[in-house]
XYZ file of N, CA and C in Angstrom:
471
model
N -5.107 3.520 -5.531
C -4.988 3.671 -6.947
C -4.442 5.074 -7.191
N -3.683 5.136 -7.801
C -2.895 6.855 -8.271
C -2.812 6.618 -10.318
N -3.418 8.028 -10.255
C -3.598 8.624 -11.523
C -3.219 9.992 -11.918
N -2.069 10.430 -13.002
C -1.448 11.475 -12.872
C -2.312 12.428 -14.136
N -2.110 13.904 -13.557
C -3.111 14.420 -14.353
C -1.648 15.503 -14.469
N -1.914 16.122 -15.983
C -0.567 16.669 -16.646
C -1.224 18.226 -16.648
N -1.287 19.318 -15.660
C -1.753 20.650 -15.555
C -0.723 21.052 -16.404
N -1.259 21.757 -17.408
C -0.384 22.840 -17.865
C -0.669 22.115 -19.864
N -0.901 21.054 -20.135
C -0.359 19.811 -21.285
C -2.230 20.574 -22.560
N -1.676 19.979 -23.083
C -2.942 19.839 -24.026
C -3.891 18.270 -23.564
N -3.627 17.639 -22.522
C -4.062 16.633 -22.161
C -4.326 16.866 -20.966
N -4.180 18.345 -20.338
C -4.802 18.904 -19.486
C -6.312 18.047 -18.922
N -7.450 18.818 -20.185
C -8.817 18.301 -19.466
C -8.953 16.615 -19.438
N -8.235 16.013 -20.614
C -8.289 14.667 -20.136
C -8.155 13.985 -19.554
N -6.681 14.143 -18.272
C -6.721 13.516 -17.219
C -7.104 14.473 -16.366
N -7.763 15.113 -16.104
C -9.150 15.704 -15.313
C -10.455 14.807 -15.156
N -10.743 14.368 -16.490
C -12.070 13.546 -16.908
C -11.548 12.570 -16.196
N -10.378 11.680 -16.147
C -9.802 10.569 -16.414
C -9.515 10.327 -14.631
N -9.224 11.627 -13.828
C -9.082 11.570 -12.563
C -10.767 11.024 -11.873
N -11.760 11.803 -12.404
C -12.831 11.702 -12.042
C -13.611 10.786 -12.060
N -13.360 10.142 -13.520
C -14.203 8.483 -13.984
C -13.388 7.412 -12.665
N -12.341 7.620 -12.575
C -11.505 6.756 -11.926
C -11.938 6.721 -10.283
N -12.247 8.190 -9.821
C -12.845 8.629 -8.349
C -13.967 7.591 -7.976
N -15.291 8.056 -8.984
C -16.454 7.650 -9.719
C -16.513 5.773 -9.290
N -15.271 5.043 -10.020
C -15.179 3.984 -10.352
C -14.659 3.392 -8.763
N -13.907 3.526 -8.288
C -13.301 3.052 -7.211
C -14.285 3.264 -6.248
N -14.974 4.250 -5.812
C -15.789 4.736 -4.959
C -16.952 3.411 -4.183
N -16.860 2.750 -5.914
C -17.803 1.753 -5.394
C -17.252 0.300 -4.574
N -16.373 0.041 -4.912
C -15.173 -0.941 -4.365
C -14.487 0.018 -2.642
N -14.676 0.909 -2.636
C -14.152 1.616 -1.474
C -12.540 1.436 -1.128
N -11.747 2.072 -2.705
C -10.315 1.747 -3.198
C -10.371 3.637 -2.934
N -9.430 4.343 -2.343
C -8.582 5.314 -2.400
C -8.385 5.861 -3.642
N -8.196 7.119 -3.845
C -7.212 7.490 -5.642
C -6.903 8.559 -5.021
N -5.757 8.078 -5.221
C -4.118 9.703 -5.359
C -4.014 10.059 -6.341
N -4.397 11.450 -6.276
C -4.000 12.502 -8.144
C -2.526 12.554 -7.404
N -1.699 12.340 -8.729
C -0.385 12.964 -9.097
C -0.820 13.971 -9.580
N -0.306 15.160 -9.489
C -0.492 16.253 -9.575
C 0.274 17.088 -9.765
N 0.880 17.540 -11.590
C 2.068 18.303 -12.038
C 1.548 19.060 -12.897
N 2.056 20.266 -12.691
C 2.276 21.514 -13.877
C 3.083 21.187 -14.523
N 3.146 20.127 -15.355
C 3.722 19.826 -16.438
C 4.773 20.711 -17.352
N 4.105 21.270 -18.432
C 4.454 22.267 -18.766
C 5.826 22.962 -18.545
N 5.540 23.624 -16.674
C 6.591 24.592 -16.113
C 7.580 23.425 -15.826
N 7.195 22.085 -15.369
C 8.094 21.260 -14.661
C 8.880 20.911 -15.939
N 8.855 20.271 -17.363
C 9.356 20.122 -18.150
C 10.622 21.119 -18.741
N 10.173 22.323 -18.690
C 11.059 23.249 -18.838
C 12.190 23.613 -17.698
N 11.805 22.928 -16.413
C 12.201 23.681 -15.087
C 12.231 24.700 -14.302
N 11.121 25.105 -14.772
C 11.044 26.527 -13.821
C 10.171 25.882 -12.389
N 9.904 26.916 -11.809
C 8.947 26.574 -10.724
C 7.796 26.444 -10.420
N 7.660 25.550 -9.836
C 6.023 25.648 -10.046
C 4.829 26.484 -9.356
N 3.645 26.138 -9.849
C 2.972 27.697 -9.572
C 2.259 26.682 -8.158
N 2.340 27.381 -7.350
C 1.406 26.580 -5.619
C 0.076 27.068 -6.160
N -0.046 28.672 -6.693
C -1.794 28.370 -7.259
C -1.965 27.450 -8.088
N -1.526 27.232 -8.978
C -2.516 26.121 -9.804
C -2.094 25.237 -9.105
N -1.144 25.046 -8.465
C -0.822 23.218 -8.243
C -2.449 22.770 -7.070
N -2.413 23.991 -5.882
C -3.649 24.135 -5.057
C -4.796 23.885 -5.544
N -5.379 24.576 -6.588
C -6.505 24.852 -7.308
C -6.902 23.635 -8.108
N -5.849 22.374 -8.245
C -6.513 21.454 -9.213
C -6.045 19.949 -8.067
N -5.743 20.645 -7.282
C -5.684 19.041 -5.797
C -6.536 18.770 -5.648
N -7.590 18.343 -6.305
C -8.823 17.651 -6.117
C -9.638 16.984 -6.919
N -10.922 16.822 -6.962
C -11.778 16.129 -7.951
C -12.066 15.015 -7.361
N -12.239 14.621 -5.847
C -12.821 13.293 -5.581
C -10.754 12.547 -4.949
N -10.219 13.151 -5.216
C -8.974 12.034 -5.127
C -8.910 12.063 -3.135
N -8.445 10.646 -2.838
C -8.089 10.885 -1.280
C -7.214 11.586 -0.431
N -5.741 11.436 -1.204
C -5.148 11.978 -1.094
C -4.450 12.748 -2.313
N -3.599 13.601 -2.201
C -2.872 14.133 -3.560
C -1.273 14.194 -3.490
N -1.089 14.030 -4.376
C 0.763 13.892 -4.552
C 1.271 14.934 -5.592
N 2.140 15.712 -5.121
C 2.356 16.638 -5.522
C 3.783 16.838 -5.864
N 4.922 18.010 -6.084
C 6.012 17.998 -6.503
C 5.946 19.609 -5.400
N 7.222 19.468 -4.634
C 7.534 20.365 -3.946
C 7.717 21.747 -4.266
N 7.290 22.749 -4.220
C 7.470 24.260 -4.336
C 8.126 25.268 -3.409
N 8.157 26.444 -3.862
C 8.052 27.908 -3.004
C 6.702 27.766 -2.620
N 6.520 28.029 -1.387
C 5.453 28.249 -0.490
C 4.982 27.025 -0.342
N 4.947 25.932 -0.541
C 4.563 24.701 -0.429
C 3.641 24.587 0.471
N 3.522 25.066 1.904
C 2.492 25.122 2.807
C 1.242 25.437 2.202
N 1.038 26.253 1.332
C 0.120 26.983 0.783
C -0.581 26.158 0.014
N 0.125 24.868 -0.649
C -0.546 24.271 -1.434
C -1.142 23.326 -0.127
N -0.885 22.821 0.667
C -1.049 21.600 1.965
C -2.342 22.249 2.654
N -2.487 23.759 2.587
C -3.340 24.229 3.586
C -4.424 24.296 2.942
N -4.335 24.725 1.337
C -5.472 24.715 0.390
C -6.430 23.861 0.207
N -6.023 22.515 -0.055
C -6.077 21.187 -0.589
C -6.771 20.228 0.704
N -8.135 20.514 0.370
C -9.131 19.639 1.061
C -8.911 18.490 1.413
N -7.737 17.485 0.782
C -7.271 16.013 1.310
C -5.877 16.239 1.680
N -5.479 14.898 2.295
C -3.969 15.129 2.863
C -3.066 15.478 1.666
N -2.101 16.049 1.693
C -0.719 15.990 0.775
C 0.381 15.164 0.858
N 0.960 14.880 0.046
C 2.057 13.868 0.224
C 3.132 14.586 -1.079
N 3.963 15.049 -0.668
C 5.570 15.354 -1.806
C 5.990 14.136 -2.330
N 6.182 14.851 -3.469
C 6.699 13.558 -4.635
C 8.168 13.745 -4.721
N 8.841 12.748 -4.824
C 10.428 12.737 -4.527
C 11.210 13.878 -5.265
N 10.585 13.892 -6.938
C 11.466 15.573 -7.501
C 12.889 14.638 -7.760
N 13.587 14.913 -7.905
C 15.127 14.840 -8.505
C 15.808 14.410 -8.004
N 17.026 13.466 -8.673
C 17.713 12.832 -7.584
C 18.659 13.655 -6.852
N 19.057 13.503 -5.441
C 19.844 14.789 -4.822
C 21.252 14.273 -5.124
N 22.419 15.050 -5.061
C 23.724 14.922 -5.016
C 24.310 14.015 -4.190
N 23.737 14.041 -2.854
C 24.105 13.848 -1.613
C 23.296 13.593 -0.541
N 23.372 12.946 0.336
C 22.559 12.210 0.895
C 22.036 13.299 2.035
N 22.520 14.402 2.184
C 21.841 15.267 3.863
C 21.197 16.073 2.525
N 22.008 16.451 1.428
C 20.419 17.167 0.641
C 19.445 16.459 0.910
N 19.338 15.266 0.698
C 17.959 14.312 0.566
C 17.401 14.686 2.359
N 18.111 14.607 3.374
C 17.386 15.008 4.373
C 17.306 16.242 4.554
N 17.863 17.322 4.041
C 17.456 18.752 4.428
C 15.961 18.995 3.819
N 16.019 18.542 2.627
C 15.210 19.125 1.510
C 13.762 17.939 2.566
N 13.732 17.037 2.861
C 12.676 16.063 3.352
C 12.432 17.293 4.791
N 13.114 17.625 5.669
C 13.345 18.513 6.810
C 12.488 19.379 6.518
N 12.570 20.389 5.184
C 12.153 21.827 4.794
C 10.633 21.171 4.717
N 10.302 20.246 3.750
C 9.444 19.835 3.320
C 8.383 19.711 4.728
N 8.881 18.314 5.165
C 7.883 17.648 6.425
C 7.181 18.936 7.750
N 8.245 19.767 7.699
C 7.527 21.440 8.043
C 6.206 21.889 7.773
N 6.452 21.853 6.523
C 5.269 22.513 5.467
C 4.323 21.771 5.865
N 3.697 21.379 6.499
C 2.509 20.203 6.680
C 2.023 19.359 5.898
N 2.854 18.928 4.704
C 2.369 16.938 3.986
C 1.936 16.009 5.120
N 1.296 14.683 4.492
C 1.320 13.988 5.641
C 2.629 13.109 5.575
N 3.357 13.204 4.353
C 4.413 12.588 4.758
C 5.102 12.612 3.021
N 6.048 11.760 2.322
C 6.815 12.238 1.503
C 6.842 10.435 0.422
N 7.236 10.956 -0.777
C 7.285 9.643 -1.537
C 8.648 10.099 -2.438
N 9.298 9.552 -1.728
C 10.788 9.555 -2.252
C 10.869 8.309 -3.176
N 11.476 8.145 -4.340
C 11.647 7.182 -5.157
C 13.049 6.904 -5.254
N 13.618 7.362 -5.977
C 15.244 7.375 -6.482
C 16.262 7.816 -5.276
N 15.399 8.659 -4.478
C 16.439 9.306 -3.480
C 16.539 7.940 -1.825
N 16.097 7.162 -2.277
C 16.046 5.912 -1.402
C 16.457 4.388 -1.930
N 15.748 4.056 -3.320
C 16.232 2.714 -3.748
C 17.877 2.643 -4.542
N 17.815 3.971 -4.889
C 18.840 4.401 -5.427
C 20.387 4.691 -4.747
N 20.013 4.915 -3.331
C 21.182 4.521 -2.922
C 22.006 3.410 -2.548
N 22.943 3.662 -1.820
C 23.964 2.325 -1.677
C 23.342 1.514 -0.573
N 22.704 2.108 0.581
C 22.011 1.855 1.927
C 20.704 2.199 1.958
N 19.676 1.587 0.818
C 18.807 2.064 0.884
C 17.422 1.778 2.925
N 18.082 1.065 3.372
C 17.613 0.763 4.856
C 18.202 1.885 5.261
N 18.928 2.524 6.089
C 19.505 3.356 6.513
C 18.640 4.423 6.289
N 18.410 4.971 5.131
C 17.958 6.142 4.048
C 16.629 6.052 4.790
N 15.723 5.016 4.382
C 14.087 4.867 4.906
C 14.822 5.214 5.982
N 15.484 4.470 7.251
C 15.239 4.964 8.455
C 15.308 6.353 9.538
N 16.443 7.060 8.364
C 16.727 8.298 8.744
C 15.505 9.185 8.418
N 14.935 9.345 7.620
C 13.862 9.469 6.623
C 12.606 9.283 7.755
N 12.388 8.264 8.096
C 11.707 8.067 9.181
C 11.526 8.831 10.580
N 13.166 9.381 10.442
C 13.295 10.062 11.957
C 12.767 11.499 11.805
N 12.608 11.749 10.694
C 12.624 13.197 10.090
C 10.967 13.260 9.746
N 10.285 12.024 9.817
C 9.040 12.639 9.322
C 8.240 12.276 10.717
N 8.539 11.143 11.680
C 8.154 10.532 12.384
C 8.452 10.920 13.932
N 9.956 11.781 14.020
C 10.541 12.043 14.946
C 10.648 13.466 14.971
N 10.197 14.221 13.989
C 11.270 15.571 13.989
C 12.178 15.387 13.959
N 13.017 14.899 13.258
C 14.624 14.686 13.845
C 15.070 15.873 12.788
N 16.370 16.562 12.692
C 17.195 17.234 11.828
C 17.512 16.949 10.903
N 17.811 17.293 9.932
C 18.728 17.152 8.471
C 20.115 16.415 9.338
N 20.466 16.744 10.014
C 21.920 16.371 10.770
C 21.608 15.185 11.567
N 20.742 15.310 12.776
C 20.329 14.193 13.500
C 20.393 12.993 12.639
N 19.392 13.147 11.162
C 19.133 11.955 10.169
C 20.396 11.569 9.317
N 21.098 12.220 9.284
C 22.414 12.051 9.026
C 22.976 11.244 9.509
N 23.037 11.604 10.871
C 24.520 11.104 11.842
C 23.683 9.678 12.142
N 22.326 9.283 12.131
C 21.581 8.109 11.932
C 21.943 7.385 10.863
N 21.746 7.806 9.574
C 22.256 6.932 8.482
C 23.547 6.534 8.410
N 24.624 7.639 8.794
C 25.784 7.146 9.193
C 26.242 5.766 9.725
N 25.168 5.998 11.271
C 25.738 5.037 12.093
C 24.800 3.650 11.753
N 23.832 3.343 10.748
C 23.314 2.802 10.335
C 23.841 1.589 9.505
N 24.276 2.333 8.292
C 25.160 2.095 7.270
C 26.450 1.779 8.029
N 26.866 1.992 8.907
C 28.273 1.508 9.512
C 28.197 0.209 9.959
N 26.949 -0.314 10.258
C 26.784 -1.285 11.217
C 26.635 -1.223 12.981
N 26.742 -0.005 13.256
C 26.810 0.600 14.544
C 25.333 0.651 15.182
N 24.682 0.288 14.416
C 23.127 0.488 15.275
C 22.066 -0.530 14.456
């Protein structure tokens, strides 16, 4: 179950309450809850986001947390008492952005990444998961996952 809580909003403490009743509620069924987890606010405007607060409110009972990628990003992964998982963020230009930026990321210690748009959205969305795969699963490179989707999408593999 995933429930997004808006840091930064005048609806701030409510999906706080709203993360917690939900923790509370599932707990008894023995169902998971992922906080989405945005500084709202800064993200709306586009600036960057803050890794302290994003750190400081990864919790409340949730299993895991989903987050939106930063400066220092490790910092929020190392903080944060449950696993992390990056939230896809924006669609990229180009398809090795989408693996550099997954590359930089899968570093930082997430347990792994939730790409939305930057996967269904392309032309090869198989290819994409699989390169994607090599990069979170393999270590593979921004390039390695490349020259994979390439030969993917070609029909070559």
């Amino acid at each position: 179950m995933g429930i997004s809580i808006f840091v930064g909003t005048d609806y701030e403490h409510e999906t706080l309450l709203n993360l917690a009743n939900l923790v509370n509620e599932c707990e008894e069924y023995g169902i998971p809850v992922m906080a989405v987890t945005v500084w709202a606010e800064n993200w709306k405007k586009g600036g960057p986001l803050s890794c302290l607060v994003l750190s400081h409110r990864c919790e409340l009972g949730a299993r895991v947390v989903k987050t939106y990628w930063c400066e220092d990003f490790e910092k929020v992964v190392d903080s944060c008492p449950v696993p992390v998982v990056m939230a896809g963020g924006p669609k990229c230009k180009t398809d090795l952005e989408v693996f550099e930026l997954s590359m930089t990321v899968c570093r930082e210690g997430p347990i792994g990444l939730n790409l939305g748009r930057n996967v269904w959205q392309n032309e090869h969305p198989v290819a994409m998961a699989r390169a994607l795969r090599a990069i979170i699963h393999e270590n593979a490179t921004a390039q390695e996952a490349q020259n994979l989707f390439d030969s993917i999408k070609s029909g070559k593999q």
